[in-house]
Amino acid sequence: MKETVIDAHNLSKIYDEKTIPVYALNNVHLHIQRGEFTAIKGPSGSGKTTLLNMIGGLDNPSGGFVEINDTNITALKGNRLIDFRLNNIGFVFQSYNLIPVLTAKENIEFIMLLQNRPKEEREKRVAELLKQIGMEDKVDKRPVELSGGQQQRVAVARALAPKPQFILADEPTANLDSIAAENLLDVMLKLNKEENITFVFSTHDQRVINRARRVITLEDGKIVADTAPTKIEHLLYEK
Amino acid sequence: MSVLTKIARRNIWRSKKRSLIIMIAVSIGLWAGIFMIAFYNGMIEQRINSAITSELSHIQLHHAMFRKEYEIKYELPEGKKMLEMISNDPDIKASAGRIIIKGMIASASGSNGITINGVMPKEEHLLTKLPDKIIEGKYFDNHQTNEILISKKISKKLKINLNKKAIVTFQDKEGNLASIAFRVCGIYKTINGPYDDANVFVKINAIDSLAGIPNSLNEIAILLQSNSTLDNNQKKLQQNFPNIEIKNWKEIAPELGLTVSVGNQMAYILMGIILLALAFGIINTMMMSVLERTWEIGMLLALGMNKFKIFVMIVLETIFLILIGCPLGLLLALTTIVVTNHRGIDFSKYTEVYSSFGYKSVIYPSLTMGQFGIIMLLVVFTALFSAIFPAIRALKINPAESLKK
């Protein structure tokens, strides 16, 4: 039996409610199971980032609610919500993902430090992830000394380090060239398979869409399609 | 906590130029503030030392009514015996008896209201080092009686030169007018202009009989070995001479005590103004730093760094910024104080101005440990005060909004 990790019920986000209401999200229902590799696509302004922000507890919906493993995160406020994010959700942003004054190793370790995990556990996990993302030789490099692709791989490793319930990635390949984007996707797919981590992306990038197990299409704040890519597309793009 | 310290410490050097400007501003501000307090201290200390050693001494003994009416009839009939007893006390460095009379000095050119100080030459020498202040002529001669020491100011005003005669007029014990002609044996000058305007010195035995109080005294002045024994010695004297008014220098010249407390307050207020100006500079810099990093702080909040930790991180960053500037400022200030305390700062060009307020024209800045401690507390308070506003601003950042940018 599959386990539901993300359960979004009737999610709406309305801007300028009192004047001319603009629906960023309009009555969205979404259920994501553990281990899914899901892409949310759609044109600019379709509500992809808004949906991700709601799922991640970064923004409050105007209507509806989000449950993560049966916890209604829409009802959580302040530091309780921040602590929930810390212990359950991993984030990968589009760019400038890392803390500029920390090294690659320190960035990966950062969330575990906030969680007060023991030093041995942190070091073991960081070493494991550095190996998985193929960056053992860049341990002491600061973000400014890394390429965009390397920075995103460190960001994925940081998100994965505390073994969260799922990872939300907002257009993670948007600023990467095709090789770096492919490398990043390889790393994420590998981690998805090996650690059964749930990934949810928002993306415009056809390469990401093609390699996703499930593709959700948003238009004008509504889900207009929710499909898996064809077997032929998988065979073409998945390595 | 260590990760917050690490981030805060490294964040300082992200904008090197901006951080250096703040550190230099803190250093200069601290240097200026501390040095100003030390300079003020030096001035006050000199004024007090000068007042004690040249004018007031530590303790004075009078008839209970004398200081209220300044009449010669309020004498200390047993004054000389008392003086003998007092001078044997090991806590007492020097003591002397005086006759103090309000009167007038006149020359062919005019007259001036004065205080006539009838002094014991030998004892007065030890007590106030009066001979050291003579700039023309000499101190009292053992064999001459009617000699007078006048100040340079009176000499100029009344056009009385050395060896010339001056007529001193006063009321005796019975209220009759008495006049004596004195020959000017010396002209003195102290650092206190107003004092010079109003004081002349004659030998006590040249005036006591005419004043109607032969072998008596109006005043006994005592210089202690140390100011720290002031209260004890005052109490001891009061026990020995219960009917005599015994006052210490702060009671005799309350304006001096006031100078000390007002001086301290002024110095701390000025230090506070300097630190407040610095605080606003630091707040401005840190606000800029926080606003430039809205995205980054939003990301930290999104990742799960709670608001308390964000607050602590910004506070630490501000405190580090200030504390790095502190050692340089302190070093500069202490070096300047040590050097100037040794050499003095010469304001000879403005001698007249300083003298009119009773100050020397060479100032020796100094700083007490207590003042140093208070300054450090003020700096810590400034650091915390400057840190709070940027940290509160950082807490208002909304992660979803900031990540859109």
XYZ file of C-alpha atoms in Angstrom:
644
model
C 0.000 0.000 0.000
C 1.348 3.384 -1.018
C 1.850 6.055 1.613
C 0.593 9.588 0.938
C 3.201 12.166 1.897
C 1.591 15.354 0.580
C -2.137 15.894 0.694
C -3.376 19.277 -0.584
C -7.098 19.895 -0.173
C -8.990 22.601 -2.090
C -6.006 24.903 -2.178
C -6.687 28.461 -3.289
C -4.574 31.556 -3.277
C -6.284 34.800 -4.169
C -4.452 38.118 -4.499
C -6.292 41.458 -4.227
C -9.334 39.738 -2.785
C -11.060 43.047 -2.007
C -10.544 44.756 -5.389
C -10.126 42.606 -8.504
C -9.424 39.058 -7.257
C -6.590 37.245 -9.020
C -6.514 33.462 -8.554
C -2.931 32.246 -8.277
C -4.353 28.854 -7.271
C -7.934 27.826 -7.714
C -9.276 24.886 -5.762
C -6.327 22.557 -6.278
C -6.388 18.958 -5.014
C -3.126 17.097 -4.981
C -1.897 13.841 -3.431
C 1.718 12.786 -3.702
C 2.926 9.344 -2.595
C 6.245 8.482 -1.009
C 9.016 7.945 -3.557
C 7.383 9.911 -6.363
C 9.478 11.957 -8.781
C 6.928 14.574 -9.793
C 7.240 17.582 -12.040
C 4.783 20.471 -11.944
C 4.812 22.301 -15.251
C 2.935 25.207 -16.693
C 3.438 28.635 -18.197
C 4.721 31.576 -16.163
C 2.063 32.758 -13.727
C 0.237 29.436 -13.779
C 0.796 28.996 -10.005
C 3.684 26.468 -9.903
C 5.788 28.368 -7.358
C 2.701 29.341 -5.347
C 1.701 25.668 -5.113
C 5.208 24.680 -4.052
C 5.254 27.472 -1.446
C 1.944 26.228 -0.018
C 3.178 22.639 0.134
C 6.394 23.821 1.771
C 4.588 25.968 4.329
C 6.238 29.129 3.036
C 2.953 30.802 2.143
C -0.570 30.646 3.539
C -3.448 29.612 1.292
C -6.554 31.794 1.033
C -8.581 28.597 1.193
C -7.993 24.886 1.752
C -5.116 23.266 3.615
C -2.074 21.058 3.230
C -1.372 17.891 5.179
C 2.102 16.425 5.359
C 1.977 12.925 6.780
C -1.362 13.766 8.399
C -0.081 17.028 9.937
C -2.096 20.050 8.843
C 0.785 22.453 8.205
C -1.592 25.271 7.224
C -2.590 25.445 10.881
C 1.008 25.714 12.077
C 2.409 29.196 12.766
C 5.720 30.879 13.556
C 8.545 28.776 14.927
C 6.388 25.598 15.034
C 6.012 25.846 11.256
C 9.725 26.618 10.817
C 10.629 23.617 12.968
C 8.269 21.436 10.937
C 9.983 22.545 7.728
C 13.387 21.935 9.296
C 12.541 18.350 10.174
C 10.336 17.308 7.251
C 10.932 19.276 4.075
C 14.004 19.803 1.896
C 14.240 22.810 -0.394
C 16.190 23.403 -3.580
C 15.754 26.852 -5.085
C 16.349 28.154 -8.560
C 19.612 29.990 -7.814
C 21.767 31.420 -5.016
C 20.820 28.357 -3.058
C 23.746 28.169 -0.711
C 24.956 30.167 2.257
C 27.793 32.138 0.669
C 30.073 32.193 3.724
C 29.991 28.427 4.303
C 31.955 25.795 2.386
C 30.295 22.991 0.391
C 30.706 20.625 3.342
C 29.376 23.183 5.847
C 26.392 23.932 3.592
C 25.476 20.248 3.415
C 25.919 19.920 7.163
C 23.943 23.114 7.924
C 20.449 21.686 8.402
C 21.733 18.809 10.502
C 23.507 21.386 12.685
C 20.218 23.239 13.138
C 18.703 19.898 14.133
C 21.503 19.354 16.685
C 22.450 15.993 15.181
C 25.618 14.431 16.661
C 28.915 15.238 14.977
C 29.667 11.626 13.955
C 26.288 11.287 12.260
C 26.738 14.587 10.444
C 30.190 13.776 9.205
C 29.171 10.324 8.021
C 26.145 11.671 6.157
C 28.086 14.556 4.567
C 30.798 12.192 3.335
C 28.135 9.838 1.936
C 26.321 12.649 0.105
C 29.499 14.262 -1.235
C 30.336 10.888 -2.741
C 26.841 10.487 -4.182
C 26.943 13.902 -5.861
C 30.516 13.320 -6.994
C 32.039 16.310 -5.209
C 34.457 14.804 -2.694
C 37.198 17.059 -4.053
C 35.211 20.266 -3.512
C 34.600 19.857 0.229
C 36.221 23.117 1.300
C 35.157 25.254 -1.639
C 32.824 28.156 -1.002
C 29.822 28.626 -3.336
C 31.586 31.387 -5.260
C 34.304 28.888 -6.190
C 31.787 26.358 -7.568
C 29.990 26.307 -10.925
C 26.219 26.716 -11.063
C 25.732 22.960 -11.545
C 28.021 22.118 -8.650
C 26.180 24.597 -6.435
C 22.844 22.968 -7.282
C 24.242 19.532 -6.520
C 25.424 20.782 -3.114
C 21.943 22.274 -2.583
C 20.348 18.891 -3.369
C 22.768 17.188 -0.978
C 21.932 19.763 1.723
C 18.205 19.182 1.203
C 18.723 15.432 1.409
C 21.123 15.399 4.338
C 18.560 15.203 7.166
C 16.505 12.617 5.182
C 13.329 14.743 4.905
C 9.856 13.478 3.994
C 10.220 15.079 0.560
C 12.164 17.647 -1.423
C 10.616 20.650 -3.118
C 12.683 22.038 -5.981
C 11.655 25.282 -7.636
C 13.026 25.274 -11.206
C 16.323 23.674 -10.108
C 17.763 23.501 -13.628
C 16.654 26.960 -14.810
C 20.104 28.525 -14.589
C 22.125 25.502 -15.683
C 23.555 24.552 -19.054
C 22.363 21.260 -20.558
C 25.270 19.139 -19.254
C 24.987 20.521 -15.718
C 21.199 20.077 -15.848
C 21.540 16.435 -16.974
C 24.115 15.766 -14.244
C 21.835 17.250 -11.611
C 18.886 15.174 -12.820
C 21.044 12.055 -12.740
C 21.996 12.785 -9.128
C 18.396 13.439 -8.105
C 17.042 10.352 -9.827
C 19.767 8.228 -8.262
C 18.945 9.554 -4.788
C 15.239 9.121 -5.461
C 15.835 5.471 -6.276
C 18.460 4.706 -3.629
C 16.921 6.563 -0.680
C 13.276 6.515 -1.782
C 13.147 10.294 -1.337
C 10.086 12.035 -2.772
C 10.906 14.850 -5.223
C 8.467 17.525 -6.382
C 9.688 20.047 -8.953
C 8.271 23.084 -10.563
C 9.826 23.410 -13.989
C 9.710 24.721 -17.527
C 12.526 22.444 -18.548
C 11.448 19.701 -20.940
C 14.420 17.524 -19.862
C 13.116 17.500 -16.289
C 9.542 16.913 -17.462
C 10.638 14.035 -19.649
C 12.446 12.281 -16.813
C 9.678 12.752 -14.233
C 7.524 9.776 -13.244
C 4.520 12.017 -12.942
C 3.803 15.369 -14.613
C 1.198 17.775 -13.278
C 0.195 20.636 -15.571
C -1.061 23.875 -14.094
C -2.829 26.613 -16.008
C -4.380 29.723 -14.450
C -4.068 28.194 -11.007
C -5.829 24.940 -11.885
C -4.551 21.430 -12.516
C -5.417 20.744 -16.126
C -3.486 17.485 -16.542
C -1.899 14.885 -14.264
C -0.072 12.210 -16.286
C 2.988 10.006 -16.484
C 5.302 10.396 -19.542
C 5.012 7.747 -22.198
C 7.265 4.713 -22.061
C 8.929 5.842 -25.298
C 9.727 9.266 -23.787
C 11.247 7.520 -20.735
C 13.347 5.289 -22.889
C 14.531 8.297 -24.883
C 15.547 10.484 -21.968
C 16.208 8.275 -18.948
C 19.735 7.012 -18.733
C 25.366 28.274 18.367
C 28.768 27.648 16.818
C 27.310 27.682 13.299
C 25.633 31.028 14.030
C 28.905 32.410 15.339
C 30.691 31.099 12.273
C 28.190 32.627 9.841
C 28.097 35.947 11.739
C 31.894 36.137 11.893
C 32.321 35.396 8.202
C 29.476 37.704 7.148
C 31.420 40.671 8.539
C 34.034 40.261 5.832
C 31.593 39.959 2.918
C 31.664 43.702 2.425
C 35.205 44.456 3.522
C 35.147 48.158 2.724
C 31.900 48.761 4.579
C 33.000 46.751 7.609
C 36.360 48.524 7.707
C 34.672 51.930 7.632
C 32.513 50.952 10.602
C 35.490 49.515 12.481
C 37.499 52.681 11.880
C 34.529 54.797 12.956
C 34.202 52.734 16.149
C 37.943 53.051 16.814
C 38.002 56.808 16.275
C 34.802 57.325 18.232
C 36.065 55.285 21.140
C 39.449 56.979 21.053
C 37.865 60.433 20.988
C 35.396 59.603 23.748
C 37.919 58.016 26.101
C 40.517 60.676 25.499
C 37.967 63.406 26.079
C 37.064 61.881 29.455
C 40.766 61.565 30.321
C 41.386 65.179 29.297
C 38.486 66.358 31.407
C 39.794 64.262 34.296
C 43.207 65.834 33.949
C 41.716 69.313 34.109
C 39.572 68.520 37.131
C 42.366 66.716 38.977
C 44.675 69.654 38.431
C 42.078 72.104 39.611
C 41.410 70.067 42.741
C 45.084 69.404 43.474
C 45.867 73.033 42.952
C 42.972 74.111 45.140
C 44.021 71.710 47.902
C 47.745 72.354 47.809
C 47.669 76.107 47.151
C 44.402 77.458 48.459
C 42.157 75.337 50.640
C 44.235 72.457 52.051
C 42.353 69.274 52.958
C 40.752 70.430 56.187
C 40.154 73.826 57.772
C 39.278 74.657 61.400
C 37.350 77.796 62.269
C 35.185 79.335 64.934
C 31.635 78.142 64.242
C 30.550 81.632 63.127
C 33.625 82.660 61.180
C 32.718 81.355 57.743
C 29.233 82.837 57.998
C 30.285 86.404 58.705
C 34.048 86.550 58.082
C 34.509 88.795 61.107
C 37.815 88.839 62.902
C 36.166 88.509 66.299
C 35.344 84.873 65.530
C 38.811 83.639 66.466
C 40.333 80.435 67.777
C 41.794 81.646 71.084
C 43.532 78.321 71.686
C 44.528 78.153 68.047
C 48.256 77.898 68.520
C 47.909 75.069 71.062
C 45.545 73.281 68.739
C 48.021 73.709 65.900
C 50.771 72.181 67.979
C 48.598 69.144 68.788
C 47.549 68.717 65.195
C 51.052 68.960 63.743
C 52.140 65.900 65.778
C 49.671 63.612 64.007
C 51.498 61.307 61.531
C 48.561 61.503 59.067
C 49.173 65.212 58.699
C 51.736 66.383 56.199
C 51.635 70.091 57.029
C 49.512 72.547 58.965
C 49.503 76.290 59.500
C 47.538 78.946 61.323
C 46.225 82.111 59.714
C 44.435 85.311 60.417
C 41.973 86.089 57.665
C 40.632 89.621 57.350
C 38.501 91.190 54.665
C 39.922 94.595 53.829
C 41.219 96.904 51.164
C 44.562 97.584 49.573
C 45.294 101.042 48.216
C 48.003 102.746 46.238
C 48.300 106.144 44.633
C 46.595 104.667 41.572
C 43.543 103.188 43.246
C 42.223 100.622 45.651
C 40.975 97.037 45.615
C 38.902 94.870 47.933
C 41.012 91.985 49.178
C 41.397 89.157 51.661
C 44.364 89.771 53.893
C 46.002 86.467 54.781
C 48.134 86.789 57.881
C 50.379 83.729 57.601
C 53.114 81.907 59.513
C 55.897 82.085 56.893
C 57.636 78.793 57.702
C 54.467 76.743 58.134
C 52.793 78.348 55.120
C 55.829 77.458 53.045
C 55.320 73.789 53.911
C 51.558 73.950 53.545
C 50.939 75.893 50.332
C 54.452 76.306 48.922
C 53.760 80.015 48.718
C 57.410 80.949 47.962
C 57.248 78.816 44.785
C 54.592 81.122 43.382
C 56.707 84.255 43.690
C 57.688 85.517 40.262
C 59.370 88.768 41.363
C 61.120 89.630 44.592
C 61.386 87.229 47.507
C 59.484 85.536 50.319
C 59.163 87.081 53.806
C 62.379 88.074 55.541
C 62.765 86.923 59.139
C 63.934 90.329 60.197
C 61.404 92.510 58.427
C 57.875 92.931 59.733
C 55.774 95.035 57.406
C 56.216 93.041 54.252
C 53.456 92.115 51.888
C 53.144 89.656 49.013
C 50.758 90.820 46.320
C 49.700 89.155 43.100
C 50.818 90.200 39.652
C 47.253 91.167 38.897
C 46.957 93.529 41.871
C 50.421 94.863 41.100
C 49.327 95.753 37.587
C 45.944 97.052 38.596
C 47.181 99.288 41.393
C 50.536 99.975 39.748
C 52.427 98.839 42.837
C 55.865 97.572 41.992
C 58.361 95.650 44.063
C 59.629 97.496 47.184
C 56.846 100.069 46.877
C 54.406 100.793 49.655
C 50.797 99.705 49.778
C 48.247 100.715 52.388
C 46.109 97.948 53.799
C 42.911 98.949 55.609
C 40.572 96.742 57.616
C 38.266 96.675 60.626
C 39.740 95.414 63.874
C 38.025 93.162 66.408
C 36.190 96.137 67.913
C 35.013 97.411 64.530
C 37.491 100.298 64.318
C 39.252 101.019 61.060
C 42.942 100.194 61.069
C 45.512 100.908 58.373
C 49.043 99.667 57.933
C 51.629 100.511 55.312
C 53.402 97.481 53.904
C 56.333 97.274 51.574
C 55.971 94.867 48.682
C 58.624 92.210 49.111
C 57.360 89.850 46.440
C 54.875 89.457 43.627
C 53.220 86.061 43.197
C 51.172 84.400 40.502
C 49.057 81.258 40.809
C 47.130 79.415 38.095
C 43.899 80.763 39.544
C 43.195 84.260 38.225
C 40.209 85.034 40.477
C 42.234 83.943 43.536
C 45.078 86.283 42.561
C 42.611 89.131 42.180
C 41.569 88.879 45.814
C 44.429 87.709 48.043
C 47.471 89.332 49.652
C 49.803 87.788 52.229
C 51.417 89.371 55.256
C 53.151 87.891 58.275
C 50.701 86.941 61.008
C 52.613 88.846 63.673
C 52.428 91.998 61.561
C 48.691 92.070 61.807
C 47.420 90.150 64.832
C 47.930 92.876 67.410
C 46.470 95.591 65.227
C 43.514 93.381 64.443
C 42.952 92.957 68.171
C 43.604 89.242 68.402
C 47.293 88.950 69.425
C 48.677 85.412 69.362
C 45.333 84.141 68.146
C 44.184 82.552 64.889
C 41.083 82.616 62.686
C 41.921 79.563 60.693
C 43.959 76.416 60.873
C 44.594 74.709 57.527
C 45.691 71.092 57.347
C 47.271 69.192 54.484
C 46.973 65.417 54.857
C 49.434 62.805 53.692
C 46.636 61.345 51.566
C 43.172 62.441 50.501
C 41.964 58.902 51.247
C 42.199 59.561 55.010
C 40.138 62.744 54.739
C 36.929 61.486 56.341
C 38.688 59.658 59.176
C 40.852 62.626 60.050
C 37.925 65.001 59.887
C 36.020 62.766 62.349
C 39.045 62.459 64.608
C 39.513 66.230 64.698
C 35.851 66.774 65.400
C 36.104 64.423 68.389
C 39.160 66.281 69.696
C 37.693 69.756 69.116
C 33.940 69.359 69.433
C 33.139 73.100 69.542
C 35.150 74.013 66.490
C 33.831 73.991 62.942
C 35.862 71.448 60.999
C 35.251 71.317 57.268
C 36.901 69.416 54.469
C 37.725 70.941 51.086
C 34.501 69.731 49.495
C 32.476 71.474 52.189
C 34.559 74.629 52.062
C 34.381 74.908 48.276
C 31.278 72.943 47.231
C 31.712 74.306 43.723
C 34.821 72.113 43.431
C 32.899 68.977 44.398
C 30.254 70.085 41.948
C 32.916 70.529 39.257
C 33.909 66.895 39.768
C 30.389 65.501 39.576
C 29.228 67.822 36.779
C 32.501 67.176 34.950
C 31.975 63.433 35.154
C 28.372 63.762 34.036
C 29.350 66.010 31.126
C 32.080 63.629 30.037
C 29.707 60.664 30.084
C 27.004 62.638 28.276
C 29.506 63.563 25.536
C 30.687 59.940 25.405
C 27.039 58.907 25.144
C 26.479 61.326 22.252
C 29.539 59.971 20.418
C 28.381 56.385 20.967
C 24.819 57.252 19.941
C 26.099 58.781 16.687
C 28.192 55.653 16.164
C 25.196 53.472 16.951
C 23.129 55.120 14.222
C 25.987 54.635 11.741
C 26.168 50.976 12.684
C 22.384 50.544 12.549
C 22.389 52.072 9.052
C 25.168 49.754 7.878
C 23.566 46.667 9.365
C 20.158 47.613 7.964
C 21.753 47.844 4.508
C 23.415 44.511 5.087
C 20.107 42.896 6.131
C 18.163 44.407 3.227
C 20.809 43.298 0.734
C 20.503 39.765 2.101
C 16.712 39.567 2.153
C 16.830 36.591 -0.220
C 19.445 34.809 1.845
C 17.625 35.383 5.155
C 14.395 34.239 3.480
C 16.195 31.094 2.366
C 17.473 30.453 5.914
C 13.927 30.818 7.256
C 12.652 28.490 4.525
C 15.299 25.894 5.351
C 14.209 25.859 8.984
C 16.398 28.335 10.831
C 14.043 29.707 13.442
C 13.511 33.390 14.144
C 15.459 33.352 17.391
C 18.515 32.020 15.582
C 18.131 34.611 12.806
C 17.908 37.304 15.513
C 20.994 35.978 17.301
C 22.927 35.753 14.020
C 22.312 39.431 13.174
C 22.994 40.536 16.770
C 26.268 38.593 16.787
C 27.257 40.095 13.451
C 26.700 43.630 14.776
C 28.478 42.929 18.038
C 31.486 41.417 16.239
C 31.636 44.431 13.948
C 31.795 46.756 16.949
C 34.056 44.614 19.075
C 36.662 44.315 16.318
C 36.835 48.118 16.187
C 37.097 48.361 19.983
C 40.627 47.034 20.648
C 42.115 49.459 18.127
C 40.189 52.382 19.623
C 41.149 51.337 23.148
C 44.788 50.897 22.210
C 44.852 54.309 20.533
C 43.134 55.943 23.493
C 45.312 54.314 26.162
C 48.505 55.072 24.215
C 47.479 58.694 23.800
C 46.606 58.952 27.496
C 49.897 57.375 28.616
C 51.946 59.661 26.349
C 50.068 62.857 27.166
C 49.909 61.982 30.871
C 53.697 61.815 30.822
C 54.344 64.871 28.665
C 51.250 66.970 29.255
C 49.325 68.919 26.636
C 50.555 72.467 26.499
C 47.953 75.195 26.017
C 50.323 78.012 27.003
C 48.883 80.187 24.263
C 45.646 80.214 26.179
C 47.105 80.600 29.691
C 44.934 83.622 30.507
C 41.739 81.804 29.536
C 42.603 78.716 31.585
C 43.850 80.814 34.511
C 40.605 82.797 34.658
C 38.840 79.513 35.439
C 41.506 78.368 37.877
C 43.086 75.798 35.553
C 46.706 75.252 34.535
C 47.557 75.646 30.880
C 49.324 72.267 30.781
C 46.844 69.391 31.093
C 47.814 65.843 32.074
C 44.993 63.505 30.951
C 44.257 60.513 33.168
C 41.703 57.724 33.410
C 40.566 55.698 36.409
C 39.735 51.984 36.288
C 36.161 52.807 37.319
C 35.760 55.133 34.354
C 37.289 52.542 32.052
C 34.735 50.016 33.307
C 31.848 52.437 32.720
C 33.101 53.150 29.179
C 33.251 49.422 28.466
C 29.674 49.038 29.727
C 28.586 51.917 27.480
C 30.275 50.251 24.497
C 28.561 46.932 25.217
C 25.238 48.752 25.583
C 25.852 50.551 22.258
C 26.640 47.244 20.562
C 23.410 45.684 21.848
C 21.372 48.800 21.054
C 22.747 48.919 17.491
C 22.155 45.208 16.993
C 18.494 45.120 17.952
C 16.960 47.175 15.112
C 18.608 45.328 12.177
C 17.827 42.006 13.885
C 14.153 42.969 14.297
C 14.103 44.013 10.611
C 15.473 40.589 9.659
C 12.655 38.897 11.572
C 10.076 40.709 9.448
C 11.315 39.028 6.275
C 8.737 36.746 4.697
C 10.461 33.740 3.096
C 7.919 33.335 0.274
C 8.123 37.027 -0.650
C 11.895 37.244 -0.413
C 12.455 34.090 -2.478
C 10.441 35.555 -5.359
C 13.079 38.286 -5.832
